[in-house]
Every structure is written in C-alpha cells, then in structure tokens.
Amino acid sequence: MLKTDGINRQLFEKFAVNPGERPLLPPLSPKAQVTLMCRMLSREGWNEHIAGHITVRQPDGSVLTNPWELAWDELRASDIVTIDEDGKVLDSQWNITPAIGLHLQLHKLRPEINVVIHNHAHWSGIWANLQQVPPVHDQAGAYCGVDLPLYNEYEGTFEKNDLSRSAAVALGNAKWALLANHGALVVGKDLRQAHLRVITLEWRCKRAYEVKLAGGAPALPDEVVERLSITDANGFPFCWEAMARRELRDDPSILE
C-alpha cells in the first residue's frame, strides 16, 4: 500500500534507510497500516468520538475498514475488519457502520480510488458548517492545490444506497470535499496520498480560521498555490513514516 512512484521514487530508493541502515518503519501488515492511519488522523483532529470510517481496497477486491464500535485512537491491527465490495463482513465479530455505503459507492464508481476517509473533523468541520471553502494562506495549506468542492445538498447521513450513490456521483473526480453541516471526505489511490490530503485539508482549514479570527488577510493567489502544490501523488517524502513512528512510540500495541 505504501509503494512509491513518480518523482519521489529515486528519493525513496536513496533514503529509505538512514545512514545507519535502520528502516524508517518495521514491516507492517495491511491491517497495521490502516490502524496507524486511524491513529494518525485522530491526532490531526479527525476524532469525533466513534464517528468516522476509513476504507482501503485490497488487490483482491476486499476492503479493510475500522469497526463501528471502537474509536480511532484505540484501534489495534487485529480490530480492523475485512469486508467484501458489498459490505459483508468476512473476518470479524465487530460491526461496520451503515454509513459505509458512500465509501463502497465511491470504490465502485472510481476504480483509481483505493482509500476513502470520512469524519466530522475539527477544522474542516468548522468550514463545512459555515458552508464556505477556506482560502489558502501558506505553503502547508497549498500542498494539494486549490480546488475544494463543497457538497451542499445535505439530506442526512449516508445509510441509504440511493443517497450514497447520488453523493458519490456529485463528488465527481474530486480528491476531497467538504460536506455541508456534516464533515469532510478525502479519497486517494493509497494511504500515503490520502494522508497528505487529510493533513493538508486540516492545516488549510485551521490556518484560514485563525487568520479570519485575527481580522483577515489576503489569501495566496491560485497560481501561487498551484506552484507550491506537491504534484507527486506519493505526497511529502517521509511524512507518513514520521507520523506512523510517533504513534508506535506512544503505543506499540497498535501492531497487535
């Protein structure tokens, strides 16, 4: 899931280990990677109690997801649930949220998308409730470009299949979106790409709100944001690993 390609491939091949030949991370199972993602994003503010769900499609077509009953910051690898493409649980006694329908629709509509993440996040949630798209004020908020759609036809949660499909279609080819009066949604080809998008979205929203409270200031012009954005789909080199190491230092039981 954490393969690299594009302009960062040579960087990762050259610096995948430090001068002491120590790997950046221990070997991680797919379920451990999903668990780490949940822990990492919970720390970023995607942590509204037991709300939120991540789905990660596997090469065999099955999907890994977090269980409904557990908060993201308490998950261990053994808690991650495998489901089929229609949402049937394959290997767990845990349940999955009925709202997983939007994820499954997105996976079916967009074969290039292997990761779908939704939560009622802190900073992006503020802008979703304001029903406004936050401007970009700094480099870290510009990592994923300008375009940020606001899906503003709130009709409740996403349990119903027809509503899930309509929402998935409305999102088009977007890499992320604000869901008005609801939360945020991010998709990606893999965990590394999705991680960069989540942390960029939260940083952009946080800085925009802080600037707004301070009295406001001109945003970066769109052309500057696009110039600052990270065009490589693999995201910022080494960031995923650094954030994963932080979680493992705090709680090695994540891998259990």
PDB file of C-alpha atoms in Angstrom:
ATOM      1  CA  MET A   1       0.000   0.000   0.000  1.00  0.00           C
ATOM      2  CA  LEU A   2       2.923   2.347   0.585  1.00  0.00           C
ATOM      3  CA  LYS A   3       4.590   1.808  -2.775  1.00  0.00           C
ATOM      4  CA  THR A   4       6.233   4.802  -4.426  1.00  0.00           C
ATOM      5  CA  ASP A   5       6.449   6.010  -7.991  1.00  0.00           C
ATOM      6  CA  GLY A   6       6.794   9.291  -9.864  1.00  0.00           C
ATOM      7  CA  ILE A   7       9.369  11.906  -8.975  1.00  0.00           C
ATOM      8  CA  ASN A   8       9.830  10.646  -5.425  1.00  0.00           C
ATOM      9  CA  ARG A   9      10.882   7.121  -6.404  1.00  0.00           C
ATOM     10  CA  GLN A  10      14.593   7.967  -6.501  1.00  0.00           C
ATOM     11  CA  LEU A  11      14.318   9.828  -3.198  1.00  0.00           C
ATOM     12  CA  PHE A  12      12.700   6.859  -1.502  1.00  0.00           C
ATOM     13  CA  GLU A  13      15.171   4.394  -3.006  1.00  0.00           C
ATOM     14  CA  LYS A  14      18.080   6.548  -1.858  1.00  0.00           C
ATOM     15  CA  PHE A  15      16.788   7.442   1.602  1.00  0.00           C
ATOM     16  CA  ALA A  16      14.538   4.514   2.510  1.00  0.00           C
ATOM     17  CA  VAL A  17      17.042   3.812   5.282  1.00  0.00           C
ATOM     18  CA  ASN A  18      19.085   6.241   7.294  1.00  0.00           C
ATOM     19  CA  PRO A  19      22.916   6.201   7.265  1.00  0.00           C
ATOM     20  CA  GLY A  20      22.865   3.555   9.970  1.00  0.00           C
ATOM     21  CA  GLU A  21      20.849   1.199   7.734  1.00  0.00           C
ATOM     22  CA  ARG A  22      17.856   1.399  10.054  1.00  0.00           C
ATOM     23  CA  PRO A  23      14.473   1.097   8.276  1.00  0.00           C
ATOM     24  CA  LEU A  24      12.078   4.007   8.678  1.00  0.00           C
ATOM     25  CA  LEU A  25       9.357   1.604   9.845  1.00  0.00           C
ATOM     26  CA  PRO A  26       9.124  -2.067  10.794  1.00  0.00           C
ATOM     27  CA  PRO A  27       7.305  -4.405   8.391  1.00  0.00           C
ATOM     28  CA  LEU A  28       3.610  -3.579   8.534  1.00  0.00           C
ATOM     29  CA  SER A  29       0.654  -5.746   7.564  1.00  0.00           C
ATOM     30  CA  PRO A  30      -2.149  -4.069   5.586  1.00  0.00           C
ATOM     31  CA  LYS A  31      -4.304  -4.053   8.741  1.00  0.00           C
ATOM     32  CA  ALA A  32      -1.496  -2.433  10.736  1.00  0.00           C
ATOM     33  CA  GLN A  33      -1.199   0.277   8.101  1.00  0.00           C
ATOM     34  CA  VAL A  34      -4.917   1.040   8.311  1.00  0.00           C
ATOM     35  CA  THR A  35      -4.713   1.114  12.111  1.00  0.00           C
ATOM     36  CA  LEU A  36      -1.812   3.541  12.000  1.00  0.00           C
ATOM     37  CA  MET A  37      -3.747   5.748   9.596  1.00  0.00           C
ATOM     38  CA  CYS A  38      -6.683   5.869  12.011  1.00  0.00           C
ATOM     39  CA  ARG A  39      -4.407   6.742  14.923  1.00  0.00           C
ATOM     40  CA  MET A  40      -2.532   9.383  12.929  1.00  0.00           C
ATOM     41  CA  LEU A  41      -5.677  11.101  11.690  1.00  0.00           C
ATOM     42  CA  SER A  42      -7.307  11.015  15.103  1.00  0.00           C
ATOM     43  CA  ARG A  43      -4.389  13.073  16.346  1.00  0.00           C
ATOM     44  CA  GLU A  44      -4.960  15.522  13.478  1.00  0.00           C
ATOM     45  CA  GLY A  45      -8.492  16.227  14.717  1.00  0.00           C
ATOM     46  CA  TRP A  46     -10.443  13.581  12.808  1.00  0.00           C
ATOM     47  CA  ASN A  47     -11.694  12.246  16.119  1.00  0.00           C
ATOM     48  CA  GLU A  48     -15.394  12.904  16.703  1.00  0.00           C
ATOM     49  CA  HIS A  49     -15.999  10.176  19.305  1.00  0.00           C
ATOM     50  CA  ILE A  50     -16.764   6.915  17.429  1.00  0.00           C
ATOM     51  CA  ALA A  51     -17.734   8.690  14.208  1.00  0.00           C
ATOM     52  CA  GLY A  52     -15.731   8.288  11.027  1.00  0.00           C
ATOM     53  CA  HIS A  53     -14.702   5.483   8.749  1.00  0.00           C
ATOM     54  CA  ILE A  54     -11.777   4.566   6.546  1.00  0.00           C
ATOM     55  CA  THR A  55     -11.940   2.014   3.758  1.00  0.00           C
ATOM     56  CA  VAL A  56      -8.886   0.660   1.983  1.00  0.00           C
ATOM     57  CA  ARG A  57      -9.422  -1.572  -1.032  1.00  0.00           C
ATOM     58  CA  GLN A  58      -7.036  -4.509  -1.322  1.00  0.00           C
ATOM     59  CA  PRO A  59      -5.624  -6.066  -4.520  1.00  0.00           C
ATOM     60  CA  ASP A  60      -8.085  -8.978  -4.288  1.00  0.00           C
ATOM     61  CA  GLY A  61     -11.071  -6.597  -4.204  1.00  0.00           C
ATOM     62  CA  SER A  62     -11.783  -6.965  -0.497  1.00  0.00           C
ATOM     63  CA  VAL A  63     -11.886  -3.831   1.662  1.00  0.00           C
ATOM     64  CA  LEU A  64     -10.342  -3.115   5.068  1.00  0.00           C
ATOM     65  CA  THR A  65     -12.231  -0.807   7.418  1.00  0.00           C
ATOM     66  CA  ASN A  66     -12.424   0.237  11.054  1.00  0.00           C
ATOM     67  CA  PRO A  67     -15.143  -1.282  13.255  1.00  0.00           C
ATOM     68  CA  TRP A  68     -18.154   0.769  14.267  1.00  0.00           C
ATOM     69  CA  GLU A  69     -17.786   0.146  17.998  1.00  0.00           C
ATOM     70  CA  LEU A  70     -14.253   1.489  18.519  1.00  0.00           C
ATOM     71  CA  ALA A  71     -12.799   4.989  18.401  1.00  0.00           C
ATOM     72  CA  TRP A  72      -9.908   5.599  16.032  1.00  0.00           C
ATOM     73  CA  ASP A  73      -7.446   6.287  18.842  1.00  0.00           C
ATOM     74  CA  GLU A  74      -7.929   2.881  20.495  1.00  0.00           C
ATOM     75  CA  LEU A  75      -7.651   0.629  17.451  1.00  0.00           C
ATOM     76  CA  ARG A  76      -5.187  -2.230  17.085  1.00  0.00           C
ATOM     77  CA  ALA A  77      -4.377  -4.111  13.910  1.00  0.00           C
ATOM     78  CA  SER A  78      -6.454  -7.114  14.990  1.00  0.00           C
ATOM     79  CA  ASP A  79      -9.549  -4.875  15.219  1.00  0.00           C
ATOM     80  CA  ILE A  80      -9.566  -3.967  11.527  1.00  0.00           C
ATOM     81  CA  VAL A  81     -12.437  -5.600   9.645  1.00  0.00           C
ATOM     82  CA  THR A  82     -12.323  -7.156   6.179  1.00  0.00           C
ATOM     83  CA  ILE A  83     -15.482  -6.739   4.094  1.00  0.00           C
ATOM     84  CA  ASP A  84     -16.385  -7.609   0.540  1.00  0.00           C
ATOM     85  CA  GLU A  85     -17.274  -4.997  -2.090  1.00  0.00           C
ATOM     86  CA  ASP A  86     -20.905  -5.039  -0.963  1.00  0.00           C
ATOM     87  CA  GLY A  87     -20.118  -4.533   2.727  1.00  0.00           C
ATOM     88  CA  LYS A  88     -20.411  -8.105   4.015  1.00  0.00           C
ATOM     89  CA  VAL A  89     -18.104  -8.737   6.988  1.00  0.00           C
ATOM     90  CA  LEU A  90     -15.661 -11.547   6.205  1.00  0.00           C
ATOM     91  CA  ASP A  91     -13.417 -11.987   9.228  1.00  0.00           C
ATOM     92  CA  SER A  92     -14.543 -10.167  12.361  1.00  0.00           C
ATOM     93  CA  GLN A  93     -17.011 -10.147  15.226  1.00  0.00           C
ATOM     94  CA  TRP A  94     -17.095  -6.354  15.089  1.00  0.00           C
ATOM     95  CA  ASN A  95     -19.757  -4.458  13.169  1.00  0.00           C
ATOM     96  CA  ILE A  96     -19.371  -1.839  10.458  1.00  0.00           C
ATOM     97  CA  THR A  97     -21.248   1.441  10.275  1.00  0.00           C
ATOM     98  CA  PRO A  98     -24.291   1.576   7.986  1.00  0.00           C
ATOM     99  CA  ALA A  99     -22.805   4.776   6.574  1.00  0.00           C
ATOM    100  CA  ILE A 100     -20.118   2.715   4.804  1.00  0.00           C
ATOM    101  CA  GLY A 101     -22.355   2.841   1.724  1.00  0.00           C
ATOM    102  CA  LEU A 102     -20.836   6.081   0.438  1.00  0.00           C
ATOM    103  CA  HIS A 103     -17.380   4.520   0.561  1.00  0.00           C
ATOM    104  CA  LEU A 104     -18.444   1.409  -1.298  1.00  0.00           C
ATOM    105  CA  GLN A 105     -20.167   3.501  -3.970  1.00  0.00           C
ATOM    106  CA  LEU A 106     -17.033   5.581  -4.433  1.00  0.00           C
ATOM    107  CA  HIS A 107     -14.879   2.473  -4.734  1.00  0.00           C
ATOM    108  CA  LYS A 108     -17.214   1.131  -7.432  1.00  0.00           C
ATOM    109  CA  LEU A 109     -17.529   4.402  -9.346  1.00  0.00           C
ATOM    110  CA  ARG A 110     -13.845   5.303  -9.238  1.00  0.00           C
ATOM    111  CA  PRO A 111     -11.508   2.356  -9.776  1.00  0.00           C
ATOM    112  CA  GLU A 112      -8.465   4.578  -9.257  1.00  0.00           C
ATOM    113  CA  ILE A 113      -9.554   5.259  -5.671  1.00  0.00           C
ATOM    114  CA  ASN A 114      -8.405   2.690  -3.110  1.00  0.00           C
ATOM    115  CA  VAL A 115      -8.748   4.798   0.047  1.00  0.00           C
ATOM    116  CA  VAL A 116     -11.842   6.692   1.231  1.00  0.00           C
ATOM    117  CA  ILE A 117     -11.861   8.594   4.534  1.00  0.00           C
ATOM    118  CA  HIS A 118     -14.702  10.438   6.244  1.00  0.00           C
ATOM    119  CA  ASN A 119     -15.108  12.012   9.646  1.00  0.00           C
ATOM    120  CA  HIS A 120     -16.627  15.008  11.389  1.00  0.00           C
ATOM    121  CA  ALA A 121     -13.246  16.662  11.647  1.00  0.00           C
ATOM    122  CA  HIS A 122     -12.356  19.667  13.761  1.00  0.00           C
ATOM    123  CA  TRP A 123     -11.086  22.436  11.478  1.00  0.00           C
ATOM    124  CA  SER A 124     -12.551  21.278   8.181  1.00  0.00           C
ATOM    125  CA  GLY A 125     -15.792  20.683  10.078  1.00  0.00           C
ATOM    126  CA  ILE A 126     -15.943  24.359  11.004  1.00  0.00           C
ATOM    127  CA  TRP A 127     -15.810  25.381   7.345  1.00  0.00           C
ATOM    128  CA  ALA A 128     -18.307  22.675   6.407  1.00  0.00           C
ATOM    129  CA  ASN A 129     -20.710  24.167   8.951  1.00  0.00           C
ATOM    130  CA  LEU A 130     -20.021  27.671   7.662  1.00  0.00           C
ATOM    131  CA  GLN A 131     -20.727  26.291   4.174  1.00  0.00           C
ATOM    132  CA  GLN A 132     -17.651  28.103   2.920  1.00  0.00           C
ATOM    133  CA  VAL A 133     -14.455  26.986   1.214  1.00  0.00           C
ATOM    134  CA  PRO A 134     -11.406  28.129   3.215  1.00  0.00           C
ATOM    135  CA  PRO A 135      -8.765  30.194   1.399  1.00  0.00           C
ATOM    136  CA  VAL A 136      -5.131  29.101   1.321  1.00  0.00           C
ATOM    137  CA  HIS A 137      -2.774  31.280   3.354  1.00  0.00           C
ATOM    138  CA  ASP A 138       0.501  29.365   3.493  1.00  0.00           C
ATOM    139  CA  GLN A 139       2.685  26.691   1.924  1.00  0.00           C
ATOM    140  CA  ALA A 140       1.428  23.793   4.038  1.00  0.00           C
ATOM    141  CA  GLY A 141      -2.142  24.645   3.100  1.00  0.00           C
ATOM    142  CA  ALA A 142      -1.176  24.621  -0.573  1.00  0.00           C
ATOM    143  CA  TYR A 143       0.265  21.102  -0.786  1.00  0.00           C
ATOM    144  CA  CYS A 144      -2.796  19.682  -2.588  1.00  0.00           C
ATOM    145  CA  GLY A 145      -3.792  22.590  -4.786  1.00  0.00           C
ATOM    146  CA  VAL A 146      -6.743  24.993  -4.836  1.00  0.00           C
ATOM    147  CA  ASP A 147      -9.897  23.141  -5.805  1.00  0.00           C
ATOM    148  CA  LEU A 148     -12.028  22.064  -2.826  1.00  0.00           C
ATOM    149  CA  PRO A 149     -15.685  21.322  -3.650  1.00  0.00           C
ATOM    150  CA  LEU A 150     -18.438  21.945  -1.140  1.00  0.00           C
ATOM    151  CA  TYR A 151     -21.179  19.328  -1.343  1.00  0.00           C
ATOM    152  CA  ASN A 152     -24.086  21.402  -0.089  1.00  0.00           C
ATOM    153  CA  GLU A 153     -27.156  19.252  -0.613  1.00  0.00           C
ATOM    154  CA  TYR A 154     -27.295  17.807   2.885  1.00  0.00           C
ATOM    155  CA  GLU A 155     -30.019  15.225   3.204  1.00  0.00           C
ATOM    156  CA  GLY A 156     -28.941  13.391   6.337  1.00  0.00           C
ATOM    157  CA  THR A 157     -26.441  10.594   6.778  1.00  0.00           C
ATOM    158  CA  PHE A 158     -25.378   8.159   4.091  1.00  0.00           C
ATOM    159  CA  GLU A 159     -27.056   4.913   5.077  1.00  0.00           C
ATOM    160  CA  LYS A 160     -29.448   4.772   2.113  1.00  0.00           C
ATOM    161  CA  ASN A 161     -27.957   3.299  -1.029  1.00  0.00           C
ATOM    162  CA  ASP A 162     -29.610   5.769  -3.446  1.00  0.00           C
ATOM    163  CA  LEU A 163     -28.411   8.758  -1.418  1.00  0.00           C
ATOM    164  CA  SER A 164     -24.908   7.309  -1.192  1.00  0.00           C
ATOM    165  CA  ARG A 165     -24.738   6.895  -4.947  1.00  0.00           C
ATOM    166  CA  SER A 166     -26.054  10.393  -5.638  1.00  0.00           C
ATOM    167  CA  ALA A 167     -23.446  11.855  -3.286  1.00  0.00           C
ATOM    168  CA  ALA A 168     -20.676   9.784  -4.869  1.00  0.00           C
ATOM    169  CA  VAL A 169     -21.697  10.895  -8.355  1.00  0.00           C
ATOM    170  CA  ALA A 170     -21.910  14.538  -7.250  1.00  0.00           C
ATOM    171  CA  LEU A 171     -18.336  14.397  -5.958  1.00  0.00           C
ATOM    172  CA  GLY A 172     -17.146  13.601  -9.481  1.00  0.00           C
ATOM    173  CA  ASN A 173     -13.366  13.313  -9.710  1.00  0.00           C
ATOM    174  CA  ALA A 174     -12.662  15.388  -6.596  1.00  0.00           C
ATOM    175  CA  LYS A 175      -9.793  14.358  -4.331  1.00  0.00           C
ATOM    176  CA  TRP A 176     -11.544  15.797  -1.277  1.00  0.00           C
ATOM    177  CA  ALA A 177     -14.703  17.653  -0.333  1.00  0.00           C
ATOM    178  CA  LEU A 178     -16.441  19.483   2.462  1.00  0.00           C
ATOM    179  CA  LEU A 179     -19.859  18.045   3.293  1.00  0.00           C
ATOM    180  CA  ALA A 180     -22.026  20.971   4.397  1.00  0.00           C
ATOM    181  CA  ASN A 181     -23.163  20.739   8.033  1.00  0.00           C
ATOM    182  CA  HIS A 182     -21.603  17.300   8.214  1.00  0.00           C
ATOM    183  CA  GLY A 183     -17.851  16.867   7.865  1.00  0.00           C
ATOM    184  CA  ALA A 184     -15.085  16.167   5.388  1.00  0.00           C
ATOM    185  CA  LEU A 185     -14.295  13.470   2.847  1.00  0.00           C
ATOM    186  CA  VAL A 186     -10.912  12.579   1.369  1.00  0.00           C
ATOM    187  CA  VAL A 187     -10.021   9.938  -1.216  1.00  0.00           C
ATOM    188  CA  GLY A 188      -6.725   8.685  -2.606  1.00  0.00           C
ATOM    189  CA  LYS A 189      -5.001   5.982  -4.550  1.00  0.00           C
ATOM    190  CA  ASP A 190      -3.199   4.789  -1.429  1.00  0.00           C
ATOM    191  CA  LEU A 191      -2.659   5.657   2.218  1.00  0.00           C
ATOM    192  CA  ARG A 192       0.278   7.958   1.608  1.00  0.00           C
ATOM    193  CA  GLN A 193      -1.619  10.115  -0.873  1.00  0.00           C
ATOM    194  CA  ALA A 194      -4.767  10.186   1.267  1.00  0.00           C
ATOM    195  CA  HIS A 195      -2.734  11.093   4.360  1.00  0.00           C
ATOM    196  CA  LEU A 196      -1.188  14.119   2.657  1.00  0.00           C
ATOM    197  CA  ARG A 197      -4.628  15.253   1.545  1.00  0.00           C
ATOM    198  CA  VAL A 198      -6.129  14.954   5.022  1.00  0.00           C
ATOM    199  CA  ILE A 199      -3.337  16.800   6.806  1.00  0.00           C
ATOM    200  CA  THR A 200      -3.256  19.488   4.106  1.00  0.00           C
ATOM    201  CA  LEU A 201      -7.017  19.974   4.340  1.00  0.00           C
ATOM    202  CA  GLU A 202      -6.944  20.298   8.131  1.00  0.00           C
ATOM    203  CA  TRP A 203      -3.963  22.670   8.069  1.00  0.00           C
ATOM    204  CA  ARG A 204      -5.569  24.819   5.377  1.00  0.00           C
ATOM    205  CA  CYS A 205      -8.804  24.997   7.358  1.00  0.00           C
ATOM    206  CA  LYS A 206      -7.038  25.678  10.652  1.00  0.00           C
ATOM    207  CA  ARG A 207      -4.886  28.498   9.297  1.00  0.00           C
ATOM    208  CA  ALA A 208      -7.804  30.051   7.391  1.00  0.00           C
ATOM    209  CA  TYR A 209      -9.944  30.127  10.527  1.00  0.00           C
ATOM    210  CA  GLU A 210      -7.117  31.554  12.636  1.00  0.00           C
ATOM    211  CA  VAL A 211      -6.462  34.270  10.049  1.00  0.00           C
ATOM    212  CA  LYS A 212     -10.189  35.012   9.902  1.00  0.00           C
ATOM    213  CA  LEU A 213     -10.333  35.420  13.698  1.00  0.00           C
ATOM    214  CA  ALA A 214      -7.262  37.654  13.625  1.00  0.00           C
ATOM    215  CA  GLY A 215      -9.007  40.073  11.297  1.00  0.00           C
ATOM    216  CA  GLY A 216      -8.314  38.537   7.912  1.00  0.00           C
ATOM    217  CA  ALA A 217      -5.547  38.828   5.341  1.00  0.00           C
ATOM    218  CA  PRO A 218      -5.201  38.293   1.583  1.00  0.00           C
ATOM    219  CA  ALA A 219      -5.094  34.659   0.548  1.00  0.00           C
ATOM    220  CA  LEU A 220      -2.403  33.254  -1.701  1.00  0.00           C
ATOM    221  CA  PRO A 221      -3.289  33.686  -5.390  1.00  0.00           C
ATOM    222  CA  ASP A 222      -4.437  30.475  -7.069  1.00  0.00           C
ATOM    223  CA  GLU A 223      -1.419  30.410  -9.351  1.00  0.00           C
ATOM    224  CA  VAL A 224       0.913  30.553  -6.354  1.00  0.00           C
ATOM    225  CA  VAL A 225      -0.974  27.728  -4.636  1.00  0.00           C
ATOM    226  CA  GLU A 226      -0.687  25.556  -7.720  1.00  0.00           C
ATOM    227  CA  ARG A 227       3.020  26.315  -7.947  1.00  0.00           C
ATOM    228  CA  LEU A 228       3.512  25.334  -4.300  1.00  0.00           C
ATOM    229  CA  SER A 229       1.432  22.160  -4.540  1.00  0.00           C
ATOM    230  CA  ILE A 230       3.088  18.752  -4.443  1.00  0.00           C
ATOM    231  CA  THR A 231       2.423  17.254  -7.850  1.00  0.00           C
ATOM    232  CA  ASP A 232       3.796  13.823  -6.974  1.00  0.00           C
ATOM    233  CA  ALA A 233       0.891  11.609  -5.963  1.00  0.00           C
ATOM    234  CA  ASN A 234       3.013   9.956  -3.284  1.00  0.00           C
ATOM    235  CA  GLY A 235       2.913  13.055  -1.167  1.00  0.00           C
ATOM    236  CA  PHE A 236       5.520  14.626   1.050  1.00  0.00           C
ATOM    237  CA  PRO A 237       8.599  12.348   1.370  1.00  0.00           C
ATOM    238  CA  PHE A 238       8.836  10.553   4.706  1.00  0.00           C
ATOM    239  CA  CYS A 239       5.880  12.335   6.338  1.00  0.00           C
ATOM    240  CA  TRP A 240       3.675   9.211   6.563  1.00  0.00           C
ATOM    241  CA  GLU A 241       6.508   7.258   8.162  1.00  0.00           C
ATOM    242  CA  ALA A 242       7.351  10.003  10.650  1.00  0.00           C
ATOM    243  CA  MET A 243       3.761  10.281  11.809  1.00  0.00           C
ATOM    244  CA  ALA A 244       3.480   6.480  11.996  1.00  0.00           C
ATOM    245  CA  ARG A 245       6.621   6.284  14.145  1.00  0.00           C
ATOM    246  CA  ARG A 246       5.144   8.819  16.540  1.00  0.00           C
ATOM    247  CA  GLU A 247       2.094   6.614  17.047  1.00  0.00           C
ATOM    248  CA  LEU A 248       4.227   3.498  17.510  1.00  0.00           C
ATOM    249  CA  ARG A 249       6.395   5.226  20.092  1.00  0.00           C
ATOM    250  CA  ASP A 250       3.313   6.216  22.065  1.00  0.00           C
ATOM    251  CA  ASP A 251       1.617   2.821  21.814  1.00  0.00           C
ATOM    252  CA  PRO A 252       3.492  -0.193  20.397  1.00  0.00           C
ATOM    253  CA  SER A 253       0.365  -2.311  20.930  1.00  0.00           C
ATOM    254  CA  ILE A 254      -1.016  -0.816  17.711  1.00  0.00           C
ATOM    255  CA  LEU A 255       0.600  -3.697  15.829  1.00  0.00           C
ATOM    256  CA  GLU A 256      -1.107  -6.417  17.891  1.00  0.00           C
TER     257      GLU A 256
END
